[in-house]
Amino acid sequence: MGIRADKREALRRQLKSAARKRIAQHGLSSLRARDLASDVDRPVGSIYTAFKDLDDLILHVNADTMKELGSALSSPVENKDSKSAITALSIGYARFATENQNLWAALFEHKMPDGGPSPAWVLNHHSGLLDRLVQALRMMDPMAEPSLLERRAKTYFTAVHGVVTMSLQNRFLGVPRESLVEEITALVGVILAGLDASLVKKEQSGNGVKN
């Protein structure tokens, strides 16, 4: 790697660190190119030599946040049965969001300027979270179609994410933060009980058993 490339990479790291710090402290909406340039003691134009634009920088910060979330959720699925793994994933997600609220919120607040989807490399980071849920659900129902498991994982994630979001945004119907883990655990129990009942019914139907 040449000297110019080394300098560019160093600038990228500085800008990502500065952007992450500002998002963590003040939220995504507070991020301004002029402030970031001041943070790293560079002219505003230097940002656009390291990244395509401010949105590109935000995408890279969010990708790092997704990696950290993935690492935080790696251990909950190891050496656990499917129900315990799903419960641990849910609690881990709620705790990560609570401890990193502004960085977590930025994952969902950022929109591409043209209204289109995020680049594929960004979506790949997001899919890792879904893959963990699909893996746990597959342990419960190994014969389920992959497309069904993916739909169920998305529905399940949306339910948990909704409870977390309402709580952390202090909405009127949101549960108190001090009760978030308890309520997430209760919600997971209800969902898993429903999955169990559905699997029993499917097994009985397959065996020709009628109620």
C-alpha positions as YAML, in Angstrom:
chain: A
units: angstrom
residues:
- id: 1
  name: MET
  ca: [0.00, 0.00, 0.00]
- id: 2
  name: GLY
  ca: [1.40, 3.41, -0.99]
- id: 3
  name: ILE
  ca: [1.84, 6.47, 1.20]
- id: 4
  name: ARG
  ca: [-1.23, 8.16, -0.31]
- id: 5
  name: ALA
  ca: [-3.39, 5.09, 0.31]
- id: 6
  name: ASP
  ca: [-2.09, 4.83, 3.87]
- id: 7
  name: LYS
  ca: [-3.01, 8.46, 4.54]
- id: 8
  name: ARG
  ca: [-6.46, 7.97, 3.06]
- id: 9
  name: GLU
  ca: [-7.06, 4.91, 5.22]
- id: 10
  name: ALA
  ca: [-5.90, 6.78, 8.31]
- id: 11
  name: LEU
  ca: [-8.29, 9.61, 7.47]
- id: 12
  name: ARG
  ca: [-11.14, 7.12, 7.01]
- id: 13
  name: ARG
  ca: [-10.48, 5.69, 10.48]
- id: 14
  name: GLN
  ca: [-10.35, 9.16, 12.01]
- id: 15
  name: LEU
  ca: [-13.61, 10.20, 10.38]
- id: 16
  name: LYS
  ca: [-15.39, 6.98, 11.34]
- id: 17
  name: SER
  ca: [-14.25, 7.38, 14.93]
- id: 18
  name: ALA
  ca: [-15.38, 11.02, 15.02]
- id: 19
  name: ALA
  ca: [-18.73, 10.21, 13.40]
- id: 20
  name: ARG
  ca: [-19.33, 7.31, 15.76]
- id: 21
  name: LYS
  ca: [-18.58, 9.49, 18.78]
- id: 22
  name: ARG
  ca: [-20.97, 12.23, 17.63]
- id: 23
  name: ILE
  ca: [-23.75, 9.76, 16.84]
- id: 24
  name: ALA
  ca: [-23.28, 7.99, 20.19]
- id: 25
  name: GLN
  ca: [-23.42, 11.26, 22.10]
- id: 26
  name: HIS
  ca: [-25.98, 13.29, 20.17]
- id: 27
  name: GLY
  ca: [-27.78, 10.99, 17.71]
- id: 28
  name: LEU
  ca: [-27.68, 10.67, 13.94]
- id: 29
  name: SER
  ca: [-29.62, 13.86, 13.24]
- id: 30
  name: SER
  ca: [-26.82, 15.92, 14.80]
- id: 31
  name: LEU
  ca: [-24.16, 14.69, 12.37]
- id: 32
  name: ARG
  ca: [-22.74, 17.51, 10.21]
- id: 33
  name: ALA
  ca: [-19.84, 17.42, 7.77]
- id: 34
  name: ARG
  ca: [-18.42, 20.69, 9.07]
- id: 35
  name: ASP
  ca: [-18.36, 19.41, 12.66]
- id: 36
  name: LEU
  ca: [-16.62, 16.19, 11.63]
- id: 37
  name: ALA
  ca: [-13.99, 18.10, 9.69]
- id: 38
  name: SER
  ca: [-13.35, 20.20, 12.75]
- id: 39
  name: ASP
  ca: [-13.09, 17.10, 14.94]
- id: 40
  name: VAL
  ca: [-10.26, 15.68, 12.81]
- id: 41
  name: ASP
  ca: [-8.75, 19.12, 12.11]
- id: 42
  name: ARG
  ca: [-9.20, 18.85, 8.36]
- id: 43
  name: PRO
  ca: [-11.03, 20.92, 5.72]
- id: 44
  name: VAL
  ca: [-14.59, 19.83, 4.92]
- id: 45
  name: GLY
  ca: [-13.54, 18.66, 1.48]
- id: 46
  name: SER
  ca: [-11.26, 16.03, 2.98]
- id: 47
  name: ILE
  ca: [-14.34, 14.00, 3.94]
- id: 48
  name: TYR
  ca: [-15.09, 13.47, 0.28]
- id: 49
  name: THR
  ca: [-11.60, 12.19, -0.46]
- id: 50
  name: ALA
  ca: [-12.09, 9.43, 2.12]
- id: 51
  name: PHE
  ca: [-15.79, 8.65, 1.49]
- id: 52
  name: LYS
  ca: [-18.15, 9.24, -1.41]
- id: 53
  name: ASP
  ca: [-20.32, 11.46, 0.76]
- id: 54
  name: LEU
  ca: [-21.68, 11.76, 4.29]
- id: 55
  name: ASP
  ca: [-24.17, 8.95, 3.68]
- id: 56
  name: ASP
  ca: [-21.31, 6.62, 2.73]
- id: 57
  name: LEU
  ca: [-19.56, 7.49, 6.00]
- id: 58
  name: ILE
  ca: [-22.75, 6.80, 7.98]
- id: 59
  name: LEU
  ca: [-23.14, 3.44, 6.25]
- id: 60
  name: HIS
  ca: [-19.63, 2.45, 7.36]
- id: 61
  name: VAL
  ca: [-20.29, 3.55, 10.94]
- id: 62
  name: ASN
  ca: [-23.54, 1.57, 10.93]
- id: 63
  name: ALA
  ca: [-21.75, -1.46, 9.51]
- id: 64
  name: ASP
  ca: [-19.34, -1.36, 12.45]
- id: 65
  name: THR
  ca: [-22.30, -1.12, 14.83]
- id: 66
  name: MET
  ca: [-23.87, -4.18, 13.20]
- id: 67
  name: LYS
  ca: [-20.61, -6.08, 13.64]
- id: 68
  name: GLU
  ca: [-20.60, -5.18, 17.33]
- id: 69
  name: LEU
  ca: [-24.23, -6.25, 17.64]
- id: 70
  name: GLY
  ca: [-23.38, -9.52, 15.90]
- id: 71
  name: SER
  ca: [-20.51, -10.13, 18.31]
- id: 72
  name: ALA
  ca: [-22.77, -9.38, 21.27]
- id: 73
  name: LEU
  ca: [-25.28, -11.94, 20.00]
- id: 74
  name: SER
  ca: [-22.79, -14.67, 19.07]
- id: 75
  name: SER
  ca: [-22.51, -16.35, 22.46]
- id: 76
  name: PRO
  ca: [-26.29, -16.56, 23.22]
- id: 77
  name: VAL
  ca: [-26.83, -19.24, 20.56]
- id: 78
  name: GLU
  ca: [-23.90, -21.46, 21.48]
- id: 79
  name: ASN
  ca: [-24.63, -24.74, 23.24]
- id: 80
  name: LYS
  ca: [-28.30, -23.89, 23.84]
- id: 81
  name: ASP
  ca: [-31.56, -25.46, 22.75]
- id: 82
  name: SER
  ca: [-33.65, -23.46, 20.30]
- id: 83
  name: LYS
  ca: [-35.96, -21.86, 22.87]
- id: 84
  name: SER
  ca: [-33.12, -20.81, 25.16]
- id: 85
  name: ALA
  ca: [-31.19, -19.48, 22.16]
- id: 86
  name: ILE
  ca: [-34.12, -17.36, 20.94]
- id: 87
  name: THR
  ca: [-34.73, -16.01, 24.42]
- id: 88
  name: ALA
  ca: [-31.03, -15.17, 24.87]
- id: 89
  name: LEU
  ca: [-30.88, -13.49, 21.44]
- id: 90
  name: SER
  ca: [-33.88, -11.34, 22.31]
- id: 91
  name: ILE
  ca: [-32.53, -10.28, 25.69]
- id: 92
  name: GLY
  ca: [-29.10, -9.63, 24.16]
- id: 93
  name: TYR
  ca: [-30.67, -7.45, 21.48]
- id: 94
  name: ALA
  ca: [-32.63, -5.42, 24.05]
- id: 95
  name: ARG
  ca: [-29.54, -4.92, 26.19]
- id: 96
  name: PHE
  ca: [-27.36, -3.86, 23.26]
- id: 97
  name: ALA
  ca: [-29.99, -1.34, 22.17]
- id: 98
  name: THR
  ca: [-30.29, 0.03, 25.70]
- id: 99
  name: GLU
  ca: [-26.53, 0.35, 26.20]
- id: 100
  name: ASN
  ca: [-25.88, 1.82, 22.73]
- id: 101
  name: GLN
  ca: [-29.13, 3.63, 22.10]
- id: 102
  name: ASN
  ca: [-28.07, 6.31, 19.62]
- id: 103
  name: LEU
  ca: [-25.79, 4.01, 17.62]
- id: 104
  name: TRP
  ca: [-28.51, 1.35, 17.56]
- id: 105
  name: ALA
  ca: [-31.15, 3.89, 16.51]
- id: 106
  name: ALA
  ca: [-28.92, 5.10, 13.66]
- id: 107
  name: LEU
  ca: [-29.19, 1.64, 12.06]
- id: 108
  name: PHE
  ca: [-32.87, 2.28, 11.42]
- id: 109
  name: GLU
  ca: [-32.98, 6.07, 11.15]
- id: 110
  name: HIS
  ca: [-30.59, 6.42, 8.24]
- id: 111
  name: LYS
  ca: [-32.21, 6.47, 4.80]
- id: 112
  name: MET
  ca: [-30.48, 6.57, 1.44]
- id: 113
  name: PRO
  ca: [-30.87, 10.01, -0.19]
- id: 114
  name: ASP
  ca: [-32.55, 8.59, -3.30]
- id: 115
  name: GLY
  ca: [-34.97, 6.53, -1.23]
- id: 116
  name: GLY
  ca: [-33.51, 3.30, -2.58]
- id: 117
  name: PRO
  ca: [-32.16, 0.30, -0.69]
- id: 118
  name: SER
  ca: [-28.82, 0.30, 1.07]
- id: 119
  name: PRO
  ca: [-25.87, -1.23, -0.82]
- id: 120
  name: ALA
  ca: [-25.58, -5.01, -0.80]
- id: 121
  name: TRP
  ca: [-22.52, -4.98, 1.46]
- id: 122
  name: VAL
  ca: [-24.57, -3.16, 4.11]
- id: 123
  name: LEU
  ca: [-27.55, -5.50, 3.78]
- id: 124
  name: ASN
  ca: [-25.22, -8.48, 4.25]
- id: 125
  name: HIS
  ca: [-24.35, -7.21, 7.73]
- id: 126
  name: HIS
  ca: [-28.05, -6.90, 8.60]
- id: 127
  name: SER
  ca: [-28.81, -10.39, 7.33]
- id: 128
  name: GLY
  ca: [-26.47, -11.91, 9.92]
- id: 129
  name: LEU
  ca: [-28.92, -11.08, 12.69]
- id: 130
  name: LEU
  ca: [-31.76, -12.71, 10.78]
- id: 131
  name: ASP
  ca: [-29.62, -15.78, 10.09]
- id: 132
  name: ARG
  ca: [-29.20, -16.38, 13.83]
- id: 133
  name: LEU
  ca: [-32.96, -16.38, 14.30]
- id: 134
  name: VAL
  ca: [-33.49, -18.67, 11.32]
- id: 135
  name: GLN
  ca: [-30.91, -21.07, 12.74]
- id: 136
  name: ALA
  ca: [-32.67, -21.21, 16.10]
- id: 137
  name: LEU
  ca: [-36.11, -21.64, 14.50]
- id: 138
  name: ARG
  ca: [-34.79, -24.42, 12.28]
- id: 139
  name: MET
  ca: [-33.82, -26.37, 15.40]
- id: 140
  name: MET
  ca: [-37.48, -26.28, 16.43]
- id: 141
  name: ASP
  ca: [-38.79, -27.30, 13.02]
- id: 142
  name: PRO
  ca: [-36.06, -28.91, 10.88]
- id: 143
  name: MET
  ca: [-38.50, -29.78, 8.09]
- id: 144
  name: ALA
  ca: [-39.82, -26.24, 7.59]
- id: 145
  name: GLU
  ca: [-39.28, -24.54, 4.24]
- id: 146
  name: PRO
  ca: [-36.41, -22.01, 4.29]
- id: 147
  name: SER
  ca: [-38.72, -19.27, 2.99]
- id: 148
  name: LEU
  ca: [-41.15, -19.92, 5.86]
- id: 149
  name: LEU
  ca: [-38.38, -19.80, 8.46]
- id: 150
  name: GLU
  ca: [-37.15, -16.49, 7.03]
- id: 151
  name: ARG
  ca: [-40.65, -14.99, 7.16]
- id: 152
  name: ARG
  ca: [-41.14, -16.18, 10.73]
- id: 153
  name: ALA
  ca: [-37.74, -14.80, 11.73]
- id: 154
  name: LYS
  ca: [-38.65, -11.39, 10.26]
- id: 155
  name: THR
  ca: [-42.01, -11.41, 12.04]
- id: 156
  name: TYR
  ca: [-40.38, -12.44, 15.29]
- id: 157
  name: PHE
  ca: [-37.67, -9.78, 15.02]
- id: 158
  name: THR
  ca: [-40.26, -7.10, 14.24]
- id: 159
  name: ALA
  ca: [-42.22, -7.99, 17.37]
- id: 160
  name: VAL
  ca: [-39.18, -7.80, 19.65]
- id: 161
  name: HIS
  ca: [-37.78, -4.73, 17.91]
- id: 162
  name: GLY
  ca: [-41.11, -2.95, 18.29]
- id: 163
  name: VAL
  ca: [-41.18, -3.48, 22.04]
- id: 164
  name: VAL
  ca: [-37.58, -2.31, 22.36]
- id: 165
  name: THR
  ca: [-38.18, 0.76, 20.20]
- id: 166
  name: MET
  ca: [-41.32, 1.87, 22.01]
- id: 167
  name: SER
  ca: [-39.58, 1.48, 25.35]
- id: 168
  name: LEU
  ca: [-36.38, 3.33, 24.45]
- id: 169
  name: GLN
  ca: [-38.29, 6.15, 22.78]
- id: 170
  name: ASN
  ca: [-40.29, 6.60, 25.98]
- id: 171
  name: ARG
  ca: [-43.57, 6.28, 24.10]
- id: 172
  name: PHE
  ca: [-46.83, 6.33, 26.03]
- id: 173
  name: LEU
  ca: [-47.43, 2.62, 25.39]
- id: 174
  name: GLY
  ca: [-43.79, 1.62, 25.83]
- id: 175
  name: VAL
  ca: [-42.83, -0.53, 28.79]
- id: 176
  name: PRO
  ca: [-40.51, 1.07, 31.39]
- id: 177
  name: ARG
  ca: [-36.84, 0.48, 30.65]
- id: 178
  name: GLU
  ca: [-36.31, -1.23, 33.98]
- id: 179
  name: SER
  ca: [-38.94, -3.80, 32.95]
- id: 180
  name: LEU
  ca: [-37.79, -4.23, 29.34]
- id: 181
  name: VAL
  ca: [-35.88, -7.50, 29.76]
- id: 182
  name: GLU
  ca: [-38.69, -8.99, 31.84]
- id: 183
  name: GLU
  ca: [-41.32, -8.05, 29.24]
- id: 184
  name: ILE
  ca: [-39.17, -9.24, 26.33]
- id: 185
  name: THR
  ca: [-38.79, -12.58, 28.10]
- id: 186
  name: ALA
  ca: [-42.57, -12.78, 28.57]
- id: 187
  name: LEU
  ca: [-43.20, -11.93, 24.91]
- id: 188
  name: VAL
  ca: [-40.75, -14.58, 23.76]
- id: 189
  name: GLY
  ca: [-42.49, -17.13, 25.97]
- id: 190
  name: VAL
  ca: [-45.84, -16.36, 24.35]
- id: 191
  name: ILE
  ca: [-44.39, -16.57, 20.82]
- id: 192
  name: LEU
  ca: [-42.59, -19.83, 21.50]
- id: 193
  name: ALA
  ca: [-45.71, -21.34, 23.09]
- id: 194
  name: GLY
  ca: [-47.56, -20.47, 19.89]
- id: 195
  name: LEU
  ca: [-44.84, -22.07, 17.78]
- id: 196
  name: ASP
  ca: [-44.98, -25.20, 19.92]
- id: 197
  name: ALA
  ca: [-48.74, -25.44, 19.50]
- id: 198
  name: SER
  ca: [-48.42, -24.97, 15.75]
- id: 199
  name: LEU
  ca: [-45.77, -27.68, 15.50]
- id: 200
  name: VAL
  ca: [-47.88, -30.13, 17.54]
- id: 201
  name: LYS
  ca: [-50.86, -29.46, 15.32]
- id: 202
  name: LYS
  ca: [-48.78, -29.96, 12.18]
- id: 203
  name: GLU
  ca: [-47.35, -33.22, 13.54]
- id: 204
  name: GLN
  ca: [-50.81, -34.51, 14.43]
- id: 205
  name: SER
  ca: [-52.11, -33.58, 10.99]
- id: 206
  name: GLY
  ca: [-49.19, -35.39, 9.37]
- id: 207
  name: ASN
  ca: [-49.93, -38.49, 11.42]
- id: 208
  name: GLY
  ca: [-53.60, -38.39, 10.56]
- id: 209
  name: VAL
  ca: [-54.67, -37.47, 14.11]
- id: 210
  name: LYS
  ca: [-57.82, -35.39, 14.38]
- id: 211
  name: ASN
  ca: [-58.93, -33.32, 17.35]
...
